């Protein structure tokens, strides 16, 4: 290290060398923060500006709760996860963009393969575009791009990955990972992944259709749910707003399909407090809704009293079903 610093000083000068060494230290600390327990939320905060340079990041316990459950999926503690939250809760950004990126980068799993379904292909393709926006950014290249790091034995090892496909439908890494963006009943039905992300399978305009909705539920049960590389360890995440009692979420719950259910309604109902448990620890509470008073909002920083009042004016069907 002393010899390397001397070379740097000769090339850059003392001040620029110190700045470079400080930046190396900062990046190392940030990598450790994002890769460790609770790292997903740090990862989101760090890369938020890449996707939303004009919008401030708004923190909240509801987002933390979703991240905690996604990290349990990453650790293999949850293989079937259902998240039901209101519209505007960062569903797609969190599950279809940030979570796969976090696994590929900080969690060093660029061999992971994902099938990403939504009710329309343009939604999952939009999220692939967002992933590419992060992957092509200077921030990503500096932090998680190809690099050399010390291994446990002190030797330098190659880290990171490069892209071999950069399309709206398919992103692929040089370490055999990929993410396929498709739709309910779409081309992905013939593929198998390490993870399946089902992001809003129902279109609200079809929630009363006795043709479209049951067909989506049938596809979920008969086609999508076995699109896994390993039926024991591969995972499925279904994240959605409720649209009907007989939607995919209703089917998962009514038929007890073995999903951990994280439910965060817009306003708290004490009689229906959400409590989650890990499948292998049924007697231990993993998470519970922290609210105590009926009517407390889920994310007051994003949905203040004026916003909630405006939503309620849209009608009981909208409020009860989606929020």
PDB file of C-alpha atoms in Angstrom:
ATOM      1  CA  UNK A   1       0.000   0.000   0.000  1.00  0.00           C
ATOM      2  CA  UNK A   2       2.830   2.434   0.815  1.00  0.00           C
ATOM      3  CA  UNK A   3       4.361   1.886  -2.612  1.00  0.00           C
ATOM      4  CA  UNK A   4       1.010   2.423  -4.307  1.00  0.00           C
ATOM      5  CA  UNK A   5       0.435   5.675  -2.398  1.00  0.00           C
ATOM      6  CA  UNK A   6       3.892   6.906  -3.430  1.00  0.00           C
ATOM      7  CA  UNK A   7       3.045   6.207  -7.080  1.00  0.00           C
ATOM      8  CA  UNK A   8      -0.280   8.036  -6.728  1.00  0.00           C
ATOM      9  CA  UNK A   9       1.374  11.033  -5.094  1.00  0.00           C
ATOM     10  CA  UNK A  10       3.919  11.196  -7.886  1.00  0.00           C
ATOM     11  CA  UNK A  11       1.148  11.149 -10.480  1.00  0.00           C
ATOM     12  CA  UNK A  12      -1.573  13.198  -8.756  1.00  0.00           C
ATOM     13  CA  UNK A  13      -0.022  15.162  -5.908  1.00  0.00           C
ATOM     14  CA  UNK A  14      -0.686  14.802  -2.195  1.00  0.00           C
ATOM     15  CA  UNK A  15      -4.096  16.517  -2.017  1.00  0.00           C
ATOM     16  CA  UNK A  16      -5.633  14.608  -4.913  1.00  0.00           C
ATOM     17  CA  UNK A  17      -4.165  11.362  -3.597  1.00  0.00           C
ATOM     18  CA  UNK A  18      -5.775  11.940  -0.192  1.00  0.00           C
ATOM     19  CA  UNK A  19      -9.094  12.725  -1.877  1.00  0.00           C
ATOM     20  CA  UNK A  20      -8.874   9.542  -3.924  1.00  0.00           C
ATOM     21  CA  UNK A  21      -8.054   7.426  -0.877  1.00  0.00           C
ATOM     22  CA  UNK A  22     -10.938   8.983   1.069  1.00  0.00           C
ATOM     23  CA  UNK A  23     -13.311   8.214  -1.792  1.00  0.00           C
ATOM     24  CA  UNK A  24     -12.113   4.601  -1.849  1.00  0.00           C
ATOM     25  CA  UNK A  25     -12.837   4.379   1.882  1.00  0.00           C
ATOM     26  CA  UNK A  26     -16.302   5.928   1.424  1.00  0.00           C
ATOM     27  CA  UNK A  27     -17.181   3.487  -1.333  1.00  0.00           C
ATOM     28  CA  UNK A  28     -16.018   0.528   0.745  1.00  0.00           C
ATOM     29  CA  UNK A  29     -18.175   1.658   3.680  1.00  0.00           C
ATOM     30  CA  UNK A  30     -21.168   2.210   1.402  1.00  0.00           C
ATOM     31  CA  UNK A  31     -20.807  -1.255  -0.132  1.00  0.00           C
ATOM     32  CA  UNK A  32     -20.753  -2.803   3.340  1.00  0.00           C
ATOM     33  CA  UNK A  33     -23.818  -0.772   4.362  1.00  0.00           C
ATOM     34  CA  UNK A  34     -25.859  -1.790   1.304  1.00  0.00           C
ATOM     35  CA  UNK A  35     -24.804  -5.446   1.420  1.00  0.00           C
ATOM     36  CA  UNK A  36     -25.447  -5.956   5.141  1.00  0.00           C
ATOM     37  CA  UNK A  37     -28.632  -6.399   7.165  1.00  0.00           C
ATOM     38  CA  UNK A  38     -31.059  -3.574   6.423  1.00  0.00           C
ATOM     39  CA  UNK A  39     -29.064  -2.748   3.297  1.00  0.00           C
ATOM     40  CA  UNK A  40     -31.969  -2.646   0.828  1.00  0.00           C
ATOM     41  CA  UNK A  41     -33.322   0.645   2.147  1.00  0.00           C
ATOM     42  CA  UNK A  42     -29.803   2.158   2.047  1.00  0.00           C
ATOM     43  CA  UNK A  43     -29.469   0.965  -1.550  1.00  0.00           C
ATOM     44  CA  UNK A  44     -32.766   2.633  -2.478  1.00  0.00           C
ATOM     45  CA  UNK A  45     -31.796   5.918  -0.855  1.00  0.00           C
ATOM     46  CA  UNK A  46     -28.415   5.907  -2.601  1.00  0.00           C
ATOM     47  CA  UNK A  47     -29.767   5.304  -6.110  1.00  0.00           C
ATOM     48  CA  UNK A  48     -33.035   7.225  -5.798  1.00  0.00           C
ATOM     49  CA  UNK A  49     -31.615  10.321  -7.487  1.00  0.00           C
ATOM     50  CA  UNK A  50     -30.599   8.295 -10.516  1.00  0.00           C
ATOM     51  CA  UNK A  51     -34.255   7.497 -11.234  1.00  0.00           C
ATOM     52  CA  UNK A  52     -35.987  10.497  -9.674  1.00  0.00           C
ATOM     53  CA  UNK A  53     -33.632  13.503  -9.825  1.00  0.00           C
ATOM     54  CA  UNK A  54     -36.516  15.977  -9.434  1.00  0.00           C
ATOM     55  CA  UNK A  55     -38.392  14.139  -6.671  1.00  0.00           C
ATOM     56  CA  UNK A  56     -37.278  14.006  -3.048  1.00  0.00           C
ATOM     57  CA  UNK A  57     -37.080  10.560  -1.494  1.00  0.00           C
ATOM     58  CA  UNK A  58     -39.791  10.168   1.159  1.00  0.00           C
ATOM     59  CA  UNK A  59     -38.992   7.719   3.938  1.00  0.00           C
ATOM     60  CA  UNK A  60     -41.596   5.878   5.971  1.00  0.00           C
ATOM     61  CA  UNK A  61     -42.118   2.811   8.136  1.00  0.00           C
ATOM     62  CA  UNK A  62     -44.318   1.189   5.477  1.00  0.00           C
ATOM     63  CA  UNK A  63     -41.394   1.180   3.034  1.00  0.00           C
ATOM     64  CA  UNK A  64     -39.122  -0.227   5.765  1.00  0.00           C
ATOM     65  CA  UNK A  65     -41.655  -3.008   6.381  1.00  0.00           C
ATOM     66  CA  UNK A  66     -41.696  -4.009   2.719  1.00  0.00           C
ATOM     67  CA  UNK A  67     -37.882  -3.952   2.604  1.00  0.00           C
ATOM     68  CA  UNK A  68     -37.660  -6.162   5.718  1.00  0.00           C
ATOM     69  CA  UNK A  69     -39.837  -8.795   4.074  1.00  0.00           C
ATOM     70  CA  UNK A  70     -37.928  -8.628   0.784  1.00  0.00           C
ATOM     71  CA  UNK A  71     -34.666  -9.132   2.661  1.00  0.00           C
ATOM     72  CA  UNK A  72     -36.216 -12.224   4.268  1.00  0.00           C
ATOM     73  CA  UNK A  73     -36.924 -13.468   0.729  1.00  0.00           C
ATOM     74  CA  UNK A  74     -33.262 -12.852  -0.173  1.00  0.00           C
ATOM     75  CA  UNK A  75     -32.130 -14.856   2.863  1.00  0.00           C
ATOM     76  CA  UNK A  76     -34.407 -17.759   1.918  1.00  0.00           C
ATOM     77  CA  UNK A  77     -36.619 -17.324   4.995  1.00  0.00           C
ATOM     78  CA  UNK A  78     -39.673 -16.533   2.844  1.00  0.00           C
ATOM     79  CA  UNK A  79     -40.334 -18.223  -0.491  1.00  0.00           C
ATOM     80  CA  UNK A  80     -43.940 -17.045  -0.978  1.00  0.00           C
ATOM     81  CA  UNK A  81     -44.694 -13.415  -0.192  1.00  0.00           C
ATOM     82  CA  UNK A  82     -47.917 -11.474  -0.782  1.00  0.00           C
ATOM     83  CA  UNK A  83     -47.822  -7.705  -0.253  1.00  0.00           C
ATOM     84  CA  UNK A  84     -51.076  -5.766  -0.446  1.00  0.00           C
ATOM     85  CA  UNK A  85     -50.699  -1.999  -0.298  1.00  0.00           C
ATOM     86  CA  UNK A  86     -52.559   1.000  -1.734  1.00  0.00           C
ATOM     87  CA  UNK A  87     -51.698   2.607  -5.072  1.00  0.00           C
ATOM     88  CA  UNK A  88     -48.701   4.946  -4.925  1.00  0.00           C
ATOM     89  CA  UNK A  89     -46.763   2.802  -2.437  1.00  0.00           C
ATOM     90  CA  UNK A  90     -43.658   2.297  -4.632  1.00  0.00           C
ATOM     91  CA  UNK A  91     -44.746  -1.261  -5.509  1.00  0.00           C
ATOM     92  CA  UNK A  92     -43.089  -1.435  -8.925  1.00  0.00           C
ATOM     93  CA  UNK A  93     -39.959   0.536  -8.083  1.00  0.00           C
ATOM     94  CA  UNK A  94     -39.372  -1.542  -4.977  1.00  0.00           C
ATOM     95  CA  UNK A  95     -40.053  -5.079  -6.227  1.00  0.00           C
ATOM     96  CA  UNK A  96     -39.488  -4.875  -9.990  1.00  0.00           C
ATOM     97  CA  UNK A  97     -36.540  -2.459 -10.053  1.00  0.00           C
ATOM     98  CA  UNK A  98     -34.642  -1.986  -6.793  1.00  0.00           C
ATOM     99  CA  UNK A  99     -34.917  -5.515  -5.381  1.00  0.00           C
ATOM    100  CA  UNK A 100     -33.440  -7.336  -8.429  1.00  0.00           C
ATOM    101  CA  UNK A 101     -30.713  -4.687  -8.701  1.00  0.00           C
ATOM    102  CA  UNK A 102     -29.908  -5.085  -5.011  1.00  0.00           C
ATOM    103  CA  UNK A 103     -29.563  -8.847  -5.404  1.00  0.00           C
ATOM    104  CA  UNK A 104     -27.371  -8.498  -8.499  1.00  0.00           C
ATOM    105  CA  UNK A 105     -25.153  -5.807  -6.948  1.00  0.00           C
ATOM    106  CA  UNK A 106     -24.833  -5.570  -3.150  1.00  0.00           C
ATOM    107  CA  UNK A 107     -25.864  -9.183  -2.562  1.00  0.00           C
ATOM    108  CA  UNK A 108     -23.439 -10.379  -5.264  1.00  0.00           C
ATOM    109  CA  UNK A 109     -25.998 -12.616  -7.012  1.00  0.00           C
ATOM    110  CA  UNK A 110     -25.773 -11.609 -10.694  1.00  0.00           C
ATOM    111  CA  UNK A 111     -26.613 -15.206 -11.625  1.00  0.00           C
ATOM    112  CA  UNK A 112     -30.211 -14.763 -10.394  1.00  0.00           C
ATOM    113  CA  UNK A 113     -32.963 -15.065 -12.996  1.00  0.00           C
ATOM    114  CA  UNK A 114     -36.276 -13.241 -12.706  1.00  0.00           C
ATOM    115  CA  UNK A 115     -39.640 -13.450 -14.418  1.00  0.00           C
ATOM    116  CA  UNK A 116     -41.516 -10.170 -14.024  1.00  0.00           C
ATOM    117  CA  UNK A 117     -45.261 -10.222 -14.747  1.00  0.00           C
ATOM    118  CA  UNK A 118     -47.898  -7.478 -14.673  1.00  0.00           C
ATOM    119  CA  UNK A 119     -51.309  -7.122 -16.279  1.00  0.00           C
ATOM    120  CA  UNK A 120     -49.677  -5.292 -19.227  1.00  0.00           C
ATOM    121  CA  UNK A 121     -46.233  -5.868 -20.748  1.00  0.00           C
ATOM    122  CA  UNK A 122     -45.507  -2.152 -21.127  1.00  0.00           C
ATOM    123  CA  UNK A 123     -45.403  -1.862 -17.313  1.00  0.00           C
ATOM    124  CA  UNK A 124     -42.712  -4.507 -16.808  1.00  0.00           C
ATOM    125  CA  UNK A 125     -40.810  -3.193 -19.845  1.00  0.00           C
ATOM    126  CA  UNK A 126     -40.903   0.268 -18.256  1.00  0.00           C
ATOM    127  CA  UNK A 127     -39.312  -1.240 -15.157  1.00  0.00           C
ATOM    128  CA  UNK A 128     -36.594  -2.922 -17.214  1.00  0.00           C
ATOM    129  CA  UNK A 129     -35.847   0.522 -18.654  1.00  0.00           C
ATOM    130  CA  UNK A 130     -35.543   1.839 -15.108  1.00  0.00           C
ATOM    131  CA  UNK A 131     -33.158  -0.968 -14.199  1.00  0.00           C
ATOM    132  CA  UNK A 132     -31.005  -0.156 -17.226  1.00  0.00           C
ATOM    133  CA  UNK A 133     -31.009   3.508 -16.239  1.00  0.00           C
ATOM    134  CA  UNK A 134     -29.403   2.531 -12.920  1.00  0.00           C
ATOM    135  CA  UNK A 135     -27.052  -0.056 -14.437  1.00  0.00           C
ATOM    136  CA  UNK A 136     -25.730   2.468 -16.968  1.00  0.00           C
ATOM    137  CA  UNK A 137     -25.271   5.244 -14.407  1.00  0.00           C
ATOM    138  CA  UNK A 138     -21.868   6.506 -13.170  1.00  0.00           C
ATOM    139  CA  UNK A 139     -23.092   5.858  -9.613  1.00  0.00           C
ATOM    140  CA  UNK A 140     -23.611   2.168 -10.336  1.00  0.00           C
ATOM    141  CA  UNK A 141     -20.334   1.761 -12.205  1.00  0.00           C
ATOM    142  CA  UNK A 142     -18.401   3.393  -9.377  1.00  0.00           C
ATOM    143  CA  UNK A 143     -20.028   1.372  -6.606  1.00  0.00           C
ATOM    144  CA  UNK A 144     -21.008  -1.981  -8.109  1.00  0.00           C
ATOM    145  CA  UNK A 145     -19.343  -2.150 -11.523  1.00  0.00           C
ATOM    146  CA  UNK A 146     -16.547  -4.628 -12.360  1.00  0.00           C
ATOM    147  CA  UNK A 147     -13.779  -4.280  -9.776  1.00  0.00           C
ATOM    148  CA  UNK A 148     -11.295  -6.209  -7.668  1.00  0.00           C
ATOM    149  CA  UNK A 149     -11.809  -6.771  -3.970  1.00  0.00           C
ATOM    150  CA  UNK A 150      -9.939  -8.703  -1.300  1.00  0.00           C
ATOM    151  CA  UNK A 151     -11.383 -12.116  -0.572  1.00  0.00           C
ATOM    152  CA  UNK A 152     -11.390 -13.887   2.828  1.00  0.00           C
ATOM    153  CA  UNK A 153      -7.902 -15.206   2.102  1.00  0.00           C
ATOM    154  CA  UNK A 154      -6.556 -11.732   1.352  1.00  0.00           C
ATOM    155  CA  UNK A 155      -6.258 -12.347  -2.378  1.00  0.00           C
ATOM    156  CA  UNK A 156      -7.879 -10.052  -4.932  1.00  0.00           C
ATOM    157  CA  UNK A 157     -11.012 -11.470  -6.583  1.00  0.00           C
ATOM    158  CA  UNK A 158     -13.072 -10.205  -9.498  1.00  0.00           C
ATOM    159  CA  UNK A 159     -16.416  -8.684  -8.476  1.00  0.00           C
ATOM    160  CA  UNK A 160     -19.340  -7.223 -10.359  1.00  0.00           C
ATOM    161  CA  UNK A 161     -20.653  -8.114 -13.786  1.00  0.00           C
ATOM    162  CA  UNK A 162     -21.248  -6.758 -17.256  1.00  0.00           C
ATOM    163  CA  UNK A 163     -24.400  -6.827 -19.362  1.00  0.00           C
ATOM    164  CA  UNK A 164     -24.829  -9.135 -22.330  1.00  0.00           C
ATOM    165  CA  UNK A 165     -28.395  -8.034 -23.150  1.00  0.00           C
ATOM    166  CA  UNK A 166     -29.930  -4.595 -22.610  1.00  0.00           C
ATOM    167  CA  UNK A 167     -33.463  -4.789 -23.956  1.00  0.00           C
ATOM    168  CA  UNK A 168     -36.904  -3.723 -22.798  1.00  0.00           C
ATOM    169  CA  UNK A 169     -37.961  -7.347 -22.593  1.00  0.00           C
ATOM    170  CA  UNK A 170     -34.738  -8.955 -21.423  1.00  0.00           C
ATOM    171  CA  UNK A 171     -31.700  -7.814 -19.430  1.00  0.00           C
ATOM    172  CA  UNK A 172     -28.894 -10.355 -19.004  1.00  0.00           C
ATOM    173  CA  UNK A 173     -25.567 -10.490 -17.176  1.00  0.00           C
ATOM    174  CA  UNK A 174     -22.327 -12.211 -18.143  1.00  0.00           C
ATOM    175  CA  UNK A 175     -22.803 -14.390 -15.064  1.00  0.00           C
ATOM    176  CA  UNK A 176     -25.911 -16.156 -16.424  1.00  0.00           C
ATOM    177  CA  UNK A 177     -28.486 -13.949 -14.713  1.00  0.00           C
ATOM    178  CA  UNK A 178     -31.393 -12.307 -16.512  1.00  0.00           C
ATOM    179  CA  UNK A 179     -34.678 -10.510 -16.000  1.00  0.00           C
ATOM    180  CA  UNK A 180     -37.560 -11.069 -18.394  1.00  0.00           C
ATOM    181  CA  UNK A 181     -40.313  -8.458 -18.587  1.00  0.00           C
ATOM    182  CA  UNK A 182     -43.641  -9.818 -19.729  1.00  0.00           C
ATOM    183  CA  UNK A 183     -47.344  -9.838 -18.912  1.00  0.00           C
ATOM    184  CA  UNK A 184     -50.036 -12.101 -17.481  1.00  0.00           C
ATOM    185  CA  UNK A 185     -50.291 -14.966 -19.960  1.00  0.00           C
ATOM    186  CA  UNK A 186     -47.287 -13.640 -21.893  1.00  0.00           C
ATOM    187  CA  UNK A 187     -44.143 -15.201 -23.321  1.00  0.00           C
ATOM    188  CA  UNK A 188     -42.539 -15.778 -19.927  1.00  0.00           C
ATOM    189  CA  UNK A 189     -44.861 -18.694 -19.288  1.00  0.00           C
ATOM    190  CA  UNK A 190     -42.331 -20.953 -21.034  1.00  0.00           C
ATOM    191  CA  UNK A 191     -39.376 -19.772 -18.921  1.00  0.00           C
ATOM    192  CA  UNK A 192     -38.258 -20.653 -15.411  1.00  0.00           C
ATOM    193  CA  UNK A 193     -36.633 -18.310 -12.919  1.00  0.00           C
ATOM    194  CA  UNK A 194     -35.084 -18.227  -9.478  1.00  0.00           C
ATOM    195  CA  UNK A 195     -37.693 -15.632  -8.619  1.00  0.00           C
ATOM    196  CA  UNK A 196     -41.090 -14.615  -9.976  1.00  0.00           C
ATOM    197  CA  UNK A 197     -42.313 -11.059  -9.420  1.00  0.00           C
ATOM    198  CA  UNK A 198     -46.051 -10.573  -9.968  1.00  0.00           C
ATOM    199  CA  UNK A 199     -46.674  -6.845  -9.868  1.00  0.00           C
ATOM    200  CA  UNK A 200     -50.371  -5.875 -10.069  1.00  0.00           C
ATOM    201  CA  UNK A 201     -51.813  -8.789 -12.073  1.00  0.00           C
ATOM    202  CA  UNK A 202     -55.224  -7.119 -12.428  1.00  0.00           C
ATOM    203  CA  UNK A 203     -56.172  -3.992 -14.315  1.00  0.00           C
ATOM    204  CA  UNK A 204     -58.627  -1.930 -12.309  1.00  0.00           C
ATOM    205  CA  UNK A 205     -60.835  -1.483 -15.394  1.00  0.00           C
ATOM    206  CA  UNK A 206     -61.303  -5.276 -15.492  1.00  0.00           C
ATOM    207  CA  UNK A 207     -61.968  -5.805 -11.780  1.00  0.00           C
ATOM    208  CA  UNK A 208     -65.676  -6.486 -12.350  1.00  0.00           C
ATOM    209  CA  UNK A 209     -65.177  -8.669 -15.416  1.00  0.00           C
ATOM    210  CA  UNK A 210     -66.326 -12.223 -14.822  1.00  0.00           C
ATOM    211  CA  UNK A 211     -64.190 -13.281 -17.779  1.00  0.00           C
ATOM    212  CA  UNK A 212     -60.850 -11.471 -17.414  1.00  0.00           C
ATOM    213  CA  UNK A 213     -60.451 -11.673 -13.632  1.00  0.00           C
ATOM    214  CA  UNK A 214     -61.136 -15.438 -13.266  1.00  0.00           C
ATOM    215  CA  UNK A 215     -58.863 -16.140 -16.241  1.00  0.00           C
ATOM    216  CA  UNK A 216     -56.050 -14.182 -14.548  1.00  0.00           C
ATOM    217  CA  UNK A 217     -56.549 -16.180 -11.349  1.00  0.00           C
ATOM    218  CA  UNK A 218     -56.522 -19.446 -13.315  1.00  0.00           C
ATOM    219  CA  UNK A 219     -53.289 -18.405 -15.064  1.00  0.00           C
ATOM    220  CA  UNK A 220     -51.725 -17.527 -11.699  1.00  0.00           C
ATOM    221  CA  UNK A 221     -52.517 -20.951 -10.243  1.00  0.00           C
ATOM    222  CA  UNK A 222     -51.974 -23.184 -13.250  1.00  0.00           C
ATOM    223  CA  UNK A 223     -49.255 -21.483 -15.312  1.00  0.00           C
ATOM    224  CA  UNK A 224     -47.276 -18.914 -13.334  1.00  0.00           C
ATOM    225  CA  UNK A 225     -46.855 -20.648  -9.987  1.00  0.00           C
ATOM    226  CA  UNK A 226     -44.700 -23.483 -11.339  1.00  0.00           C
ATOM    227  CA  UNK A 227     -42.327 -21.294 -13.370  1.00  0.00           C
ATOM    228  CA  UNK A 228     -39.548 -21.833 -10.828  1.00  0.00           C
ATOM    229  CA  UNK A 229     -36.092 -23.380 -11.152  1.00  0.00           C
ATOM    230  CA  UNK A 230     -36.380 -24.989  -7.725  1.00  0.00           C
ATOM    231  CA  UNK A 231     -39.842 -25.530  -6.241  1.00  0.00           C
ATOM    232  CA  UNK A 232     -38.360 -25.648  -2.716  1.00  0.00           C
ATOM    233  CA  UNK A 233     -36.003 -22.661  -2.692  1.00  0.00           C
ATOM    234  CA  UNK A 234     -37.060 -20.369  -5.561  1.00  0.00           C
ATOM    235  CA  UNK A 235     -39.486 -17.653  -4.582  1.00  0.00           C
ATOM    236  CA  UNK A 236     -42.621 -15.809  -5.692  1.00  0.00           C
ATOM    237  CA  UNK A 237     -43.443 -12.234  -4.729  1.00  0.00           C
ATOM    238  CA  UNK A 238     -46.959 -11.014  -5.477  1.00  0.00           C
ATOM    239  CA  UNK A 239     -47.443  -7.315  -4.788  1.00  0.00           C
ATOM    240  CA  UNK A 240     -50.710  -5.618  -5.623  1.00  0.00           C
ATOM    241  CA  UNK A 241     -53.519  -3.319  -4.734  1.00  0.00           C
ATOM    242  CA  UNK A 242     -56.758  -5.149  -4.075  1.00  0.00           C
ATOM    243  CA  UNK A 243     -59.314  -4.900  -6.866  1.00  0.00           C
ATOM    244  CA  UNK A 244     -61.935  -7.529  -5.980  1.00  0.00           C
ATOM    245  CA  UNK A 245     -62.655 -10.136  -3.299  1.00  0.00           C
ATOM    246  CA  UNK A 246     -61.952 -12.852  -5.873  1.00  0.00           C
ATOM    247  CA  UNK A 247     -58.691 -11.400  -7.228  1.00  0.00           C
ATOM    248  CA  UNK A 248     -55.298 -13.146  -7.046  1.00  0.00           C
ATOM    249  CA  UNK A 249     -54.699 -11.958  -3.469  1.00  0.00           C
ATOM    250  CA  UNK A 250     -58.140 -13.176  -2.425  1.00  0.00           C
ATOM    251  CA  UNK A 251     -57.402 -16.572  -3.956  1.00  0.00           C
ATOM    252  CA  UNK A 252     -54.034 -16.817  -2.164  1.00  0.00           C
ATOM    253  CA  UNK A 253     -55.710 -16.069   1.157  1.00  0.00           C
ATOM    254  CA  UNK A 254     -58.940 -18.061   0.710  1.00  0.00           C
ATOM    255  CA  UNK A 255     -57.122 -21.176  -0.486  1.00  0.00           C
ATOM    256  CA  UNK A 256     -54.281 -20.843   2.050  1.00  0.00           C
ATOM    257  CA  UNK A 257     -51.536 -21.184  -0.541  1.00  0.00           C
ATOM    258  CA  UNK A 258     -48.737 -20.734   1.999  1.00  0.00           C
ATOM    259  CA  UNK A 259     -47.881 -17.077   1.453  1.00  0.00           C
ATOM    260  CA  UNK A 260     -46.604 -14.714   4.129  1.00  0.00           C
ATOM    261  CA  UNK A 261     -49.060 -11.827   3.850  1.00  0.00           C
ATOM    262  CA  UNK A 262     -47.892  -8.279   4.505  1.00  0.00           C
ATOM    263  CA  UNK A 263     -51.004  -6.101   4.439  1.00  0.00           C
ATOM    264  CA  UNK A 264     -50.703  -2.341   4.988  1.00  0.00           C
ATOM    265  CA  UNK A 265     -54.029  -0.502   4.560  1.00  0.00           C
ATOM    266  CA  UNK A 266     -54.053   3.255   4.127  1.00  0.00           C
ATOM    267  CA  UNK A 267     -55.757   3.737   7.504  1.00  0.00           C
ATOM    268  CA  UNK A 268     -55.262   1.509  10.528  1.00  0.00           C
ATOM    269  CA  UNK A 269     -57.979  -0.804  11.819  1.00  0.00           C
ATOM    270  CA  UNK A 270     -57.046  -2.189  15.219  1.00  0.00           C
ATOM    271  CA  UNK A 271     -59.229  -5.269  14.758  1.00  0.00           C
ATOM    272  CA  UNK A 272     -57.320  -6.154  11.584  1.00  0.00           C
ATOM    273  CA  UNK A 273     -53.728  -5.437  12.650  1.00  0.00           C
ATOM    274  CA  UNK A 274     -51.283  -7.165  10.316  1.00  0.00           C
ATOM    275  CA  UNK A 275     -48.851  -9.559  12.003  1.00  0.00           C
ATOM    276  CA  UNK A 276     -46.383 -11.641   9.990  1.00  0.00           C
ATOM    277  CA  UNK A 277     -44.384 -14.722  10.944  1.00  0.00           C
ATOM    278  CA  UNK A 278     -41.655 -16.608   9.115  1.00  0.00           C
ATOM    279  CA  UNK A 279     -42.763 -20.076   7.967  1.00  0.00           C
ATOM    280  CA  UNK A 280     -40.124 -21.882  10.034  1.00  0.00           C
ATOM    281  CA  UNK A 281     -40.798 -19.735  13.136  1.00  0.00           C
ATOM    282  CA  UNK A 282     -44.599 -19.744  13.448  1.00  0.00           C
ATOM    283  CA  UNK A 283     -44.582 -18.837  17.136  1.00  0.00           C
ATOM    284  CA  UNK A 284     -42.399 -15.757  16.737  1.00  0.00           C
ATOM    285  CA  UNK A 285     -43.661 -12.426  15.399  1.00  0.00           C
ATOM    286  CA  UNK A 286     -41.479 -11.234  12.534  1.00  0.00           C
ATOM    287  CA  UNK A 287     -43.288  -7.918  12.002  1.00  0.00           C
ATOM    288  CA  UNK A 288     -46.464  -6.187  13.102  1.00  0.00           C
ATOM    289  CA  UNK A 289     -48.176  -2.969  12.111  1.00  0.00           C
ATOM    290  CA  UNK A 290     -46.757  -0.317  14.473  1.00  0.00           C
ATOM    291  CA  UNK A 291     -49.914   1.811  14.510  1.00  0.00           C
ATOM    292  CA  UNK A 292     -52.105   1.915  17.609  1.00  0.00           C
ATOM    293  CA  UNK A 293     -55.078   4.176  16.826  1.00  0.00           C
ATOM    294  CA  UNK A 294     -57.866   3.514  14.338  1.00  0.00           C
ATOM    295  CA  UNK A 295     -57.538   5.800  11.345  1.00  0.00           C
ATOM    296  CA  UNK A 296     -53.758   6.353  11.560  1.00  0.00           C
ATOM    297  CA  UNK A 297     -52.319   6.703   8.028  1.00  0.00           C
ATOM    298  CA  UNK A 298     -49.766   4.276   6.640  1.00  0.00           C
ATOM    299  CA  UNK A 299     -47.383   6.856   5.202  1.00  0.00           C
ATOM    300  CA  UNK A 300     -48.255  10.371   6.404  1.00  0.00           C
ATOM    301  CA  UNK A 301     -45.192  11.845   4.682  1.00  0.00           C
ATOM    302  CA  UNK A 302     -46.627  10.714   1.310  1.00  0.00           C
ATOM    303  CA  UNK A 303     -50.350  10.621   2.049  1.00  0.00           C
ATOM    304  CA  UNK A 304     -51.306  13.533   4.272  1.00  0.00           C
ATOM    305  CA  UNK A 305     -54.841  14.277   5.543  1.00  0.00           C
ATOM    306  CA  UNK A 306     -55.732  16.330   2.451  1.00  0.00           C
ATOM    307  CA  UNK A 307     -54.649  13.534   0.098  1.00  0.00           C
ATOM    308  CA  UNK A 308     -56.555  10.878   2.050  1.00  0.00           C
ATOM    309  CA  UNK A 309     -59.698  13.030   2.116  1.00  0.00           C
ATOM    310  CA  UNK A 310     -59.458  13.463  -1.638  1.00  0.00           C
ATOM    311  CA  UNK A 311     -59.149   9.709  -2.176  1.00  0.00           C
ATOM    312  CA  UNK A 312     -62.245   9.042  -0.057  1.00  0.00           C
ATOM    313  CA  UNK A 313     -64.253  11.346  -2.315  1.00  0.00           C
ATOM    314  CA  UNK A 314     -63.639   8.923  -5.196  1.00  0.00           C
ATOM    315  CA  UNK A 315     -66.251   6.617  -3.682  1.00  0.00           C
ATOM    316  CA  UNK A 316     -66.598   3.678  -1.318  1.00  0.00           C
ATOM    317  CA  UNK A 317     -65.753   1.085  -3.972  1.00  0.00           C
ATOM    318  CA  UNK A 318     -62.385   2.722  -4.662  1.00  0.00           C
ATOM    319  CA  UNK A 319     -61.586   3.353  -0.995  1.00  0.00           C
ATOM    320  CA  UNK A 320     -62.569  -0.053   0.366  1.00  0.00           C
ATOM    321  CA  UNK A 321     -61.140  -2.023  -2.537  1.00  0.00           C
ATOM    322  CA  UNK A 322     -57.834  -0.280  -3.214  1.00  0.00           C
ATOM    323  CA  UNK A 323     -56.970   1.529  -0.010  1.00  0.00           C
TER     324      UNK A 323
END
